Amino acid sequence: MMNLTQLVLASHNAGKLKELQAMLGNAVQLRSIGEFSQVEPEETGLSFVENAILKARNAARISGLPALADDSGLAVDYLGGAPGIYSARYADGKGDAANNAKLLEALKDVPDSERGAQFVCVLALVRHADDPLPILCEGLWHGRILHAASGEHGFGYDPLFWVPERNVSSAELSPADKNQISHRARAMDLLRQRLSLK
């Protein structure tokens, strides 16, 4: 398997860098693409997989290092998988509160039985910008959308995402607990296996 000591993460998000570094452990040092460039690539793909690969290739090209990209979001069954790849900019880039308000409005009067949803995370790892065989790992975290926000932790749609196995919202989980069971944790577990990291 490939021998990695350093990876560049195709994200300027310090929280995501910290979360993924904690999951990867000490065997691999994760560096931010922010060390090399402030420019974000345009996410022109129509799926989490396409956008993750696009971001990973861009980061590898800019940094000259193997690159890891995470493309993630929320897919709501009743909305045909929306907001999906547009999760972060669902309310035209006005932030988490606006995104959550728009989602609640879209699901107004929809009963609990039809509010199923999953957080999706696709991790793409490329050895170099033109790698013909990216490593792809997907994690799904199933739950449902609440009728009102609950909890103080996390970010994004966490306050609206009910986690059945814990009987709380994602925003009511401690960061450590979330990092054990989230979509990102599930994708990262698969990646660690693929890289033979203990």
CSV table of C-alpha atoms in Angstrom, one decimal:
chain,number,residue,atom,x,y,z
A,1,MET,CA,0.0,0.0,0.0
A,2,MET,CA,1.2,3.6,-0.5
A,3,ASN,CA,3.5,4.9,2.1
A,4,LEU,CA,2.2,8.2,3.3
A,5,THR,CA,3.6,10.5,6.0
A,6,GLN,CA,2.0,13.7,4.8
A,7,LEU,CA,-1.3,14.5,3.1
A,8,VAL,CA,-2.7,17.9,2.1
A,9,LEU,CA,-6.4,18.3,3.0
A,10,ALA,CA,-8.4,20.1,0.3
A,11,SER,CA,-10.1,22.4,2.8
A,12,HIS,CA,-9.6,25.7,4.4
A,13,ASN,CA,-11.9,24.6,7.3
A,14,ALA,CA,-9.8,24.4,10.5
A,15,GLY,CA,-12.5,22.4,12.3
A,16,LYS,CA,-12.5,19.8,9.6
A,17,LEU,CA,-8.7,19.6,9.6
A,18,LYS,CA,-8.7,19.0,13.4
A,19,GLU,CA,-11.5,16.5,13.2
A,20,LEU,CA,-9.9,14.5,10.4
A,21,GLN,CA,-6.4,14.6,11.9
A,22,ALA,CA,-7.8,13.2,15.2
A,23,MET,CA,-9.4,10.4,13.2
A,24,LEU,CA,-6.3,9.6,11.1
A,25,GLY,CA,-4.0,9.5,14.2
A,26,ASN,CA,-0.3,10.3,14.3
A,27,ALA,CA,0.9,8.1,11.5
A,28,VAL,CA,0.0,10.7,8.8
A,29,GLN,CA,0.4,14.5,9.2
A,30,LEU,CA,-2.5,16.4,7.6
A,31,ARG,CA,-1.7,19.8,6.2
A,32,SER,CA,-4.2,22.4,5.1
A,33,ILE,CA,-4.4,23.5,1.5
A,34,GLY,CA,-4.4,27.0,3.0
A,35,GLU,CA,-0.7,26.7,3.4
A,36,PHE,CA,-0.3,26.6,-0.4
A,37,SER,CA,-3.3,28.6,-1.8
A,38,GLN,CA,-6.4,30.5,-0.7
A,39,VAL,CA,-8.2,29.8,-4.0
A,40,GLU,CA,-11.1,27.3,-3.8
A,41,PRO,CA,-11.8,25.2,-6.9
A,42,GLU,CA,-15.2,25.5,-8.4
A,43,GLU,CA,-17.3,22.4,-7.4
A,44,THR,CA,-18.8,21.6,-10.8
A,45,GLY,CA,-19.5,17.9,-10.2
A,46,LEU,CA,-23.1,16.6,-9.8
A,47,SER,CA,-22.2,14.2,-7.0
A,48,PHE,CA,-20.3,14.0,-3.8
A,49,VAL,CA,-17.8,11.6,-5.5
A,50,GLU,CA,-17.1,13.9,-8.5
A,51,ASN,CA,-16.6,17.0,-6.2
A,52,ALA,CA,-14.3,15.1,-3.8
A,53,ILE,CA,-12.1,13.9,-6.7
A,54,LEU,CA,-12.1,17.4,-8.2
A,55,LYS,CA,-11.0,19.0,-4.9
A,56,ALA,CA,-8.4,16.3,-4.2
A,57,ARG,CA,-6.8,16.7,-7.7
A,58,ASN,CA,-6.7,20.5,-7.3
A,59,ALA,CA,-5.0,20.2,-3.9
A,60,ALA,CA,-2.4,17.7,-5.2
A,61,ARG,CA,-1.7,19.9,-8.2
A,62,ILE,CA,-1.2,23.1,-6.0
A,63,SER,CA,0.8,21.4,-3.2
A,64,GLY,CA,2.8,18.7,-5.0
A,65,LEU,CA,1.7,16.3,-2.2
A,66,PRO,CA,-0.8,13.4,-2.1
A,67,ALA,CA,-4.2,15.0,-1.3
A,68,LEU,CA,-7.3,14.1,0.7
A,69,ALA,CA,-10.6,15.8,0.0
A,70,ASP,CA,-13.9,15.4,1.8
A,71,ASP,CA,-17.2,16.2,0.2
A,72,SER,CA,-20.1,15.9,2.5
A,73,GLY,CA,-23.6,17.1,3.0
A,74,LEU,CA,-27.2,16.2,4.0
A,75,ALA,CA,-29.5,14.2,1.8
A,76,VAL,CA,-33.2,14.3,2.8
A,77,ASP,CA,-35.4,11.5,1.4
A,78,TYR,CA,-38.6,13.6,1.1
A,79,LEU,CA,-36.7,16.2,-0.9
A,80,GLY,CA,-35.3,13.7,-3.4
A,81,GLY,CA,-31.8,13.8,-1.8
A,82,ALA,CA,-31.7,17.6,-1.5
A,83,PRO,CA,-29.9,19.7,-0.3
A,84,GLY,CA,-27.2,17.1,-1.2
A,85,ILE,CA,-24.0,18.6,-2.8
A,86,TYR,CA,-25.5,22.1,-2.3
A,87,SER,CA,-25.9,21.6,1.5
A,88,ALA,CA,-23.4,24.3,2.5
A,89,ARG,CA,-25.0,26.8,0.1
A,90,TYR,CA,-28.6,25.7,0.3
A,91,ALA,CA,-29.8,29.2,1.3
A,92,ASP,CA,-27.6,31.0,-1.2
A,93,GLY,CA,-24.5,31.0,1.0
A,94,LYS,CA,-26.2,32.9,3.9
A,95,GLY,CA,-24.8,30.4,6.5
A,96,ASP,CA,-26.0,27.6,8.8
A,97,ALA,CA,-29.0,29.4,10.4
A,98,ALA,CA,-30.4,30.3,7.0
A,99,ASN,CA,-29.8,26.8,5.7
A,100,ASN,CA,-31.6,25.3,8.7
A,101,ALA,CA,-34.5,27.7,8.4
A,102,LYS,CA,-34.9,26.9,4.7
A,103,LEU,CA,-34.9,23.1,5.4
A,104,LEU,CA,-37.5,23.4,8.2
A,105,GLU,CA,-39.7,25.4,5.8
A,106,ALA,CA,-39.3,22.8,3.0
A,107,LEU,CA,-40.4,20.1,5.5
A,108,LYS,CA,-43.2,22.0,7.1
A,109,ASP,CA,-46.2,19.7,7.9
A,110,VAL,CA,-44.2,16.6,6.7
A,111,PRO,CA,-44.7,13.8,9.3
A,112,ASP,CA,-41.9,12.1,11.2
A,113,SER,CA,-42.3,9.0,9.1
A,114,GLU,CA,-41.3,10.9,6.0
A,115,ARG,CA,-38.5,12.9,7.4
A,116,GLY,CA,-35.7,10.3,6.9
A,117,ALA,CA,-32.3,11.7,6.0
A,118,GLN,CA,-28.6,10.8,5.9
A,119,PHE,CA,-25.4,12.7,6.3
A,120,VAL,CA,-23.1,11.7,3.5
A,121,CYS,CA,-19.3,11.9,3.4
A,122,VAL,CA,-17.1,10.9,0.5
A,123,LEU,CA,-13.4,10.9,1.0
A,124,ALA,CA,-11.1,10.9,-2.1
A,125,LEU,CA,-7.4,10.4,-1.8
A,126,VAL,CA,-5.1,10.9,-4.8
A,127,ARG,CA,-1.3,10.2,-4.8
A,128,HIS,CA,-0.8,12.9,-7.4
A,129,ALA,CA,-3.0,15.3,-9.5
A,130,ASP,CA,-3.4,12.9,-12.4
A,131,ASP,CA,-3.8,9.7,-10.3
A,132,PRO,CA,-6.0,7.3,-12.4
A,133,LEU,CA,-7.1,5.3,-9.3
A,134,PRO,CA,-8.3,7.6,-6.5
A,135,ILE,CA,-9.1,5.9,-3.3
A,136,LEU,CA,-12.8,6.5,-2.5
A,137,CYS,CA,-14.5,5.9,0.8
A,138,GLU,CA,-18.1,6.7,1.6
A,139,GLY,CA,-19.8,7.0,4.9
A,140,LEU,CA,-23.6,7.3,5.5
A,141,TRP,CA,-25.2,8.3,8.8
A,142,HIS,CA,-28.9,7.7,8.9
A,143,GLY,CA,-31.3,9.7,11.0
A,144,ARG,CA,-34.3,12.0,10.5
A,145,ILE,CA,-34.9,15.8,10.5
A,146,LEU,CA,-36.4,17.3,13.6
A,147,HIS,CA,-39.2,19.9,13.6
A,148,ALA,CA,-37.0,22.4,15.5
A,149,ALA,CA,-33.3,22.8,16.3
A,150,SER,CA,-31.9,21.2,19.4
A,151,GLY,CA,-28.4,21.2,20.9
A,152,GLU,CA,-25.3,23.4,21.0
A,153,HIS,CA,-22.5,21.3,19.6
A,154,GLY,CA,-21.4,20.7,16.0
A,155,PHE,CA,-22.2,22.9,13.0
A,156,GLY,CA,-24.3,22.9,9.8
A,157,TYR,CA,-27.4,20.8,10.1
A,158,ASP,CA,-26.4,19.1,13.3
A,159,PRO,CA,-29.1,20.7,15.4
A,160,LEU,CA,-31.8,19.4,13.1
A,161,PHE,CA,-30.4,15.8,12.7
A,162,TRP,CA,-31.9,13.2,15.0
A,163,VAL,CA,-29.6,10.3,15.8
A,164,PRO,CA,-31.8,7.3,16.6
A,165,GLU,CA,-29.0,5.1,18.1
A,166,ARG,CA,-28.3,7.9,20.7
A,167,ASN,CA,-31.8,9.3,21.1
A,168,VAL,CA,-30.5,12.9,20.7
A,169,SER,CA,-29.7,15.4,17.9
A,170,SER,CA,-26.3,15.4,16.4
A,171,ALA,CA,-25.7,18.8,18.1
A,172,GLU,CA,-26.4,17.2,21.5
A,173,LEU,CA,-23.5,14.7,21.0
A,174,SER,CA,-20.1,15.5,22.5
A,175,PRO,CA,-17.5,16.1,19.7
A,176,ALA,CA,-15.7,12.9,20.8
A,177,ASP,CA,-18.9,10.8,20.6
A,178,LYS,CA,-19.8,12.4,17.2
A,179,ASN,CA,-16.3,11.5,15.9
A,180,GLN,CA,-17.0,7.8,16.7
A,181,ILE,CA,-20.3,7.5,14.8
A,182,SER,CA,-20.6,10.2,12.2
A,183,HIS,CA,-20.6,9.9,8.4
A,184,ARG,CA,-17.1,11.3,8.4
A,185,ALA,CA,-16.0,8.8,11.0
A,186,ARG,CA,-17.4,5.9,9.0
A,187,ALA,CA,-15.7,7.1,5.8
A,188,MET,CA,-12.4,7.6,7.7
A,189,ASP,CA,-12.6,4.1,9.2
A,190,LEU,CA,-12.7,2.7,5.6
A,191,LEU,CA,-9.8,4.9,4.6
A,192,ARG,CA,-7.7,3.8,7.5
A,193,GLN,CA,-8.3,0.2,6.5
A,194,ARG,CA,-7.3,0.9,2.9
A,195,LEU,CA,-4.1,2.6,4.1
A,196,SER,CA,-3.5,-0.1,6.7
A,197,LEU,CA,-3.3,2.4,9.5
A,198,LYS,CA,-3.9,1.0,12.9
